[in-house]
Amino acid sequence: GAVVSQHPSRVICKSGTSVKIECRSLDFQATTMFWYRQFPKQSLMLMATSNEGSKATYEQGVEKDKFLINHASLTLSTLTVTSAHPEDSSFYICSAGDRRGNTGELFFGEGSRLTVL
Amino acid sequence: AQRVTQPEKLLSVFKGAPVELKCNYSYSGSPELFWYVQYSRQRLQLLLRHISRESIKGFTADLNKGETSFHLKKPFAQEEDSAMYYCALSSSNTGKLIFGQGTTLQVKP
């Protein structure tokens, strides 16, 4: 299947700093990527849809100025958590669909664990 | 509104016992439904989708539009089936997946 890679897998930062997480589709082009947030032993909550070459679409309740998404190329989307605070500590997961298969399946990255001190 | 509900947070069975993980959904259009699985320390991966009507690792799921359900079943659970299972619904317009709360399946020896 298609491969989605995230970097970094773990990041620890101080409160008030910004953190960037990258999501890459390694062997396919993704015009759309999705960013999820997962709390321990809980479900994945969709944060936003990242659209290549245009603005991201945010889900209700997600602050777009807090979670900046950039999808500058067909293989890369980035999520920047700005002025991070301890409550932003979470597991962030990206996903993308390989439309060549046209099955609706999404492929997931390995996730990035953010810890804000 | 689109919603996926998995009523059981934890399902614990003994090896060899039948398993049914429940999933109900609400969607105004024609749904595309999936089951994803997350094994310990691994990424989320697709288990099966309703369109393909396939059996993967002995698991099957049938879409019941009347009951708006997509329960996951396996006749004989194995220890290696222990994992977190998520039912998900795809919006055909946007392609995004909406996940249920997830059910942890624990298969005891």
mmCIF file of N, CA, C and O in Angstrom, chain A residues 52-96:
data_model
loop_
_atom_site.group_PDB
_atom_site.id
_atom_site.type_symbol
_atom_site.label_atom_id
_atom_site.label_comp_id
_atom_site.label_asym_id
_atom_site.label_seq_id
_atom_site.Cartn_x
_atom_site.Cartn_y
_atom_site.Cartn_z
ATOM 1 N N GLU A 52 -3.781 20.969 -1.262
ATOM 2 C CA GLU A 52 -2.602 21.430 -1.979
ATOM 3 C C GLU A 52 -2.901 22.702 -2.767
ATOM 4 O O GLU A 52 -3.866 22.745 -3.537
ATOM 5 N N GLY A 53 -2.124 23.723 -2.501
ATOM 6 C CA GLY A 53 -2.248 24.971 -3.243
ATOM 7 C C GLY A 53 -3.362 25.887 -2.778
ATOM 8 O O GLY A 53 -3.588 26.928 -3.383
ATOM 9 N N SER A 54 -4.063 25.526 -1.740
ATOM 10 C CA SER A 54 -5.114 26.402 -1.231
ATOM 11 C C SER A 54 -5.199 26.302 0.284
ATOM 12 O O SER A 54 -4.473 25.542 0.909
ATOM 13 N N LYS A 55 -6.111 27.071 0.850
ATOM 14 C CA LYS A 55 -6.220 27.097 2.314
ATOM 15 C C LYS A 55 -6.796 25.797 2.852
ATOM 16 O O LYS A 55 -7.626 25.152 2.215
ATOM 17 N N ALA A 56 -6.371 25.485 4.055
ATOM 18 C CA ALA A 56 -6.903 24.300 4.714
ATOM 19 C C ALA A 56 -8.333 24.554 5.184
ATOM 20 O O ALA A 56 -8.730 25.693 5.423
ATOM 21 N N THR A 57 -9.066 23.472 5.308
ATOM 22 C CA THR A 57 -10.430 23.538 5.829
ATOM 23 C C THR A 57 -10.420 22.979 7.235
ATOM 24 O O THR A 57 -10.085 21.813 7.436
ATOM 25 N N TYR A 58 -10.796 23.804 8.200
ATOM 26 C CA TYR A 58 -10.727 23.402 9.599
ATOM 27 C C TYR A 58 -12.072 22.902 10.095
ATOM 28 O O TYR A 58 -13.126 23.414 9.713
ATOM 29 N N GLU A 59 -12.024 21.944 10.979
ATOM 30 C CA GLU A 59 -13.247 21.452 11.607
ATOM 31 C C GLU A 59 -13.689 22.439 12.684
ATOM 32 O O GLU A 59 -12.895 23.246 13.202
ATOM 33 N N GLN A 60 -14.939 22.347 13.019
ATOM 34 C CA GLN A 60 -15.497 23.242 14.021
ATOM 35 C C GLN A 60 -14.757 23.098 15.338
ATOM 36 O O GLN A 60 -14.507 21.980 15.810
ATOM 37 N N GLY A 61 -14.416 24.222 15.923
ATOM 38 C CA GLY A 61 -13.750 24.212 17.219
ATOM 39 C C GLY A 61 -12.231 24.165 17.148
ATOM 40 O O GLY A 61 -11.558 24.261 18.179
ATOM 41 N N VAL A 62 -11.685 24.024 15.965
ATOM 42 C CA VAL A 62 -10.217 23.985 15.810
ATOM 43 C C VAL A 62 -9.746 25.375 15.398
ATOM 44 O O VAL A 62 -10.213 25.924 14.399
ATOM 45 N N GLU A 63 -8.824 25.916 16.155
ATOM 46 C CA GLU A 63 -8.350 27.274 15.894
ATOM 47 C C GLU A 63 -7.343 27.280 14.745
ATOM 48 O O GLU A 63 -6.235 26.726 14.867
ATOM 49 N N LYS A 64 -7.685 27.930 13.670
ATOM 50 C CA LYS A 64 -6.793 27.929 12.506
ATOM 51 C C LYS A 64 -5.524 28.743 12.746
ATOM 52 O O LYS A 64 -4.491 28.474 12.131
ATOM 53 N N ASP A 65 -5.588 29.723 13.627
ATOM 54 C CA ASP A 65 -4.385 30.508 13.908
ATOM 55 C C ASP A 65 -3.451 29.769 14.865
ATOM 56 O O ASP A 65 -2.279 30.107 14.969
ATOM 57 N N LYS A 66 -4.002 28.806 15.535
ATOM 58 C CA LYS A 66 -3.222 28.010 16.479
ATOM 59 C C LYS A 66 -2.527 26.856 15.746
ATOM 60 O O LYS A 66 -1.381 26.532 16.013
ATOM 61 N N PHE A 67 -3.255 26.259 14.854
ATOM 62 C CA PHE A 67 -2.761 25.098 14.106
ATOM 63 C C PHE A 67 -2.672 25.484 12.624
ATOM 64 O O PHE A 67 -3.619 25.346 11.870
ATOM 65 N N LEU A 68 -1.491 25.945 12.252
ATOM 66 C CA LEU A 68 -1.283 26.409 10.883
ATOM 67 C C LEU A 68 -0.945 25.234 9.980
ATOM 68 O O LEU A 68 -0.045 24.452 10.268
ATOM 69 N N ILE A 69 -1.655 25.155 8.883
ATOM 70 C CA ILE A 69 -1.431 24.057 7.948
ATOM 71 C C ILE A 69 -1.025 24.623 6.603
ATOM 72 O O ILE A 69 -1.643 25.543 6.084
ATOM 73 N N ASN A 70 0.037 24.041 6.073
ATOM 74 C CA ASN A 70 0.535 24.430 4.769
ATOM 75 C C ASN A 70 0.717 23.191 3.906
ATOM 76 O O ASN A 70 1.308 22.210 4.335
ATOM 77 N N HIS A 71 0.190 23.249 2.697
ATOM 78 C CA HIS A 71 0.281 22.094 1.794
ATOM 79 C C HIS A 71 0.870 22.597 0.484
ATOM 80 O O HIS A 71 0.162 22.784 -0.502
ATOM 81 N N ALA A 72 2.175 22.812 0.521
ATOM 82 C CA ALA A 72 2.842 23.512 -0.575
ATOM 83 C C ALA A 72 3.109 22.639 -1.794
ATOM 84 O O ALA A 72 3.307 23.151 -2.892
ATOM 85 N N SER A 73 3.134 21.335 -1.596
ATOM 86 C CA SER A 73 3.392 20.454 -2.733
ATOM 87 C C SER A 73 2.483 19.241 -2.654
ATOM 88 O O SER A 73 1.789 19.039 -1.662
ATOM 89 N N LEU A 74 2.502 18.445 -3.690
ATOM 90 C CA LEU A 74 1.625 17.277 -3.745
ATOM 91 C C LEU A 74 2.086 16.138 -2.850
ATOM 92 O O LEU A 74 1.402 15.116 -2.740
ATOM 93 N N THR A 75 3.230 16.292 -2.202
ATOM 94 C CA THR A 75 3.723 15.224 -1.337
ATOM 95 C C THR A 75 4.029 15.697 0.079
ATOM 96 O O THR A 75 4.519 14.927 0.901
ATOM 97 N N LEU A 76 3.724 16.948 0.380
ATOM 98 C CA LEU A 76 4.097 17.462 1.695
ATOM 99 C C LEU A 76 3.039 18.394 2.258
ATOM 100 O O LEU A 76 2.624 19.352 1.620
ATOM 101 N N SER A 77 2.631 18.094 3.485
ATOM 102 C CA SER A 77 1.780 18.997 4.254
ATOM 103 C C SER A 77 2.444 19.197 5.605
ATOM 104 O O SER A 77 3.039 18.259 6.155
ATOM 105 N N THR A 78 2.368 20.405 6.131
ATOM 106 C CA THR A 78 2.953 20.657 7.444
ATOM 107 C C THR A 78 1.908 21.225 8.385
ATOM 108 O O THR A 78 1.020 21.989 7.976
ATOM 109 N N LEU A 79 2.028 20.835 9.628
ATOM 110 C CA LEU A 79 1.178 21.355 10.704
ATOM 111 C C LEU A 79 2.084 22.068 11.691
ATOM 112 O O LEU A 79 3.025 21.455 12.209
ATOM 113 N N THR A 80 1.828 23.329 11.921
ATOM 114 C CA THR A 80 2.609 24.091 12.892
ATOM 115 C C THR A 80 1.718 24.435 14.070
ATOM 116 O O THR A 80 0.688 25.112 13.897
ATOM 117 N N VAL A 81 2.122 23.981 15.237
ATOM 118 C CA VAL A 81 1.415 24.336 16.462
ATOM 119 C C VAL A 81 2.084 25.595 16.996
ATOM 120 O O VAL A 81 3.253 25.565 17.411
ATOM 121 N N THR A 82 1.379 26.694 16.939
ATOM 122 C CA THR A 82 1.976 27.975 17.316
ATOM 123 C C THR A 82 1.753 28.255 18.795
ATOM 124 O O THR A 82 0.714 27.896 19.364
ATOM 125 N N SER A 83 2.749 28.867 19.407
ATOM 126 C CA SER A 83 2.688 29.234 20.822
ATOM 127 C C SER A 83 2.094 28.085 21.632
ATOM 128 O O SER A 83 1.035 28.210 22.253
ATOM 129 N N ALA A 84 2.795 26.972 21.562
ATOM 130 C CA ALA A 84 2.273 25.752 22.177
ATOM 131 C C ALA A 84 2.145 25.869 23.690
ATOM 132 O O ALA A 84 2.963 26.519 24.356
ATOM 133 N N HIS A 85 1.114 25.218 24.212
ATOM 134 C CA HIS A 85 0.884 25.157 25.658
ATOM 135 C C HIS A 85 0.692 23.704 26.057
ATOM 136 O O HIS A 85 0.440 22.845 25.207
ATOM 137 N N PRO A 86 0.821 23.419 27.326
ATOM 138 C CA PRO A 86 0.709 22.017 27.769
ATOM 139 C C PRO A 86 -0.554 21.306 27.280
ATOM 140 O O PRO A 86 -0.510 20.111 26.994
ATOM 141 N N GLU A 87 -1.646 22.034 27.151
ATOM 142 C CA GLU A 87 -2.887 21.390 26.690
ATOM 143 C C GLU A 87 -2.828 20.986 25.227
ATOM 144 O O GLU A 87 -3.713 20.253 24.743
ATOM 145 N N ASP A 88 -1.804 21.452 24.510
ATOM 146 C CA ASP A 88 -1.622 21.038 23.118
ATOM 147 C C ASP A 88 -0.884 19.709 23.017
ATOM 148 O O ASP A 88 -0.765 19.141 21.920
ATOM 149 N N SER A 89 -0.386 19.248 24.142
ATOM 150 C CA SER A 89 0.310 17.957 24.155
ATOM 151 C C SER A 89 -0.652 16.871 23.685
ATOM 152 O O SER A 89 -1.756 16.736 24.210
ATOM 153 N N SER A 90 -0.225 16.141 22.698
ATOM 154 C CA SER A 90 -1.116 15.138 22.102
ATOM 155 C C SER A 90 -0.358 14.335 21.057
ATOM 156 O O SER A 90 0.822 14.582 20.802
ATOM 157 N N PHE A 91 -1.074 13.419 20.449
ATOM 158 C CA PHE A 91 -0.542 12.628 19.347
ATOM 159 C C PHE A 91 -1.200 13.140 18.081
ATOM 160 O O PHE A 91 -2.425 13.129 17.969
ATOM 161 N N TYR A 92 -0.410 13.617 17.167
ATOM 162 C CA TYR A 92 -0.934 14.181 15.929
ATOM 163 C C TYR A 92 -0.645 13.215 14.782
ATOM 164 O O TYR A 92 0.484 12.750 14.605
ATOM 165 N N ILE A 93 -1.676 12.934 14.015
ATOM 166 C CA ILE A 93 -1.560 11.939 12.951
ATOM 167 C C ILE A 93 -2.051 12.545 11.648
ATOM 168 O O ILE A 93 -3.096 13.216 11.619
ATOM 169 N N CYS A 94 -1.307 12.298 10.590
ATOM 170 C CA CYS A 94 -1.769 12.752 9.285
ATOM 171 C C CYS A 94 -2.146 11.546 8.426
ATOM 172 O O CYS A 94 -1.708 10.415 8.693
ATOM 173 N N SER A 95 -2.951 11.799 7.435
ATOM 174 C CA SER A 95 -3.328 10.730 6.517
ATOM 175 C C SER A 95 -3.553 11.301 5.132
ATOM 176 O O SER A 95 -3.789 12.500 4.970
ATOM 177 N N ALA A 96 -3.471 10.421 4.160
ATOM 178 C CA ALA A 96 -3.688 10.834 2.781
ATOM 179 C C ALA A 96 -4.246 9.658 2.010
ATOM 180 O O ALA A 96 -4.032 8.499 2.366
#
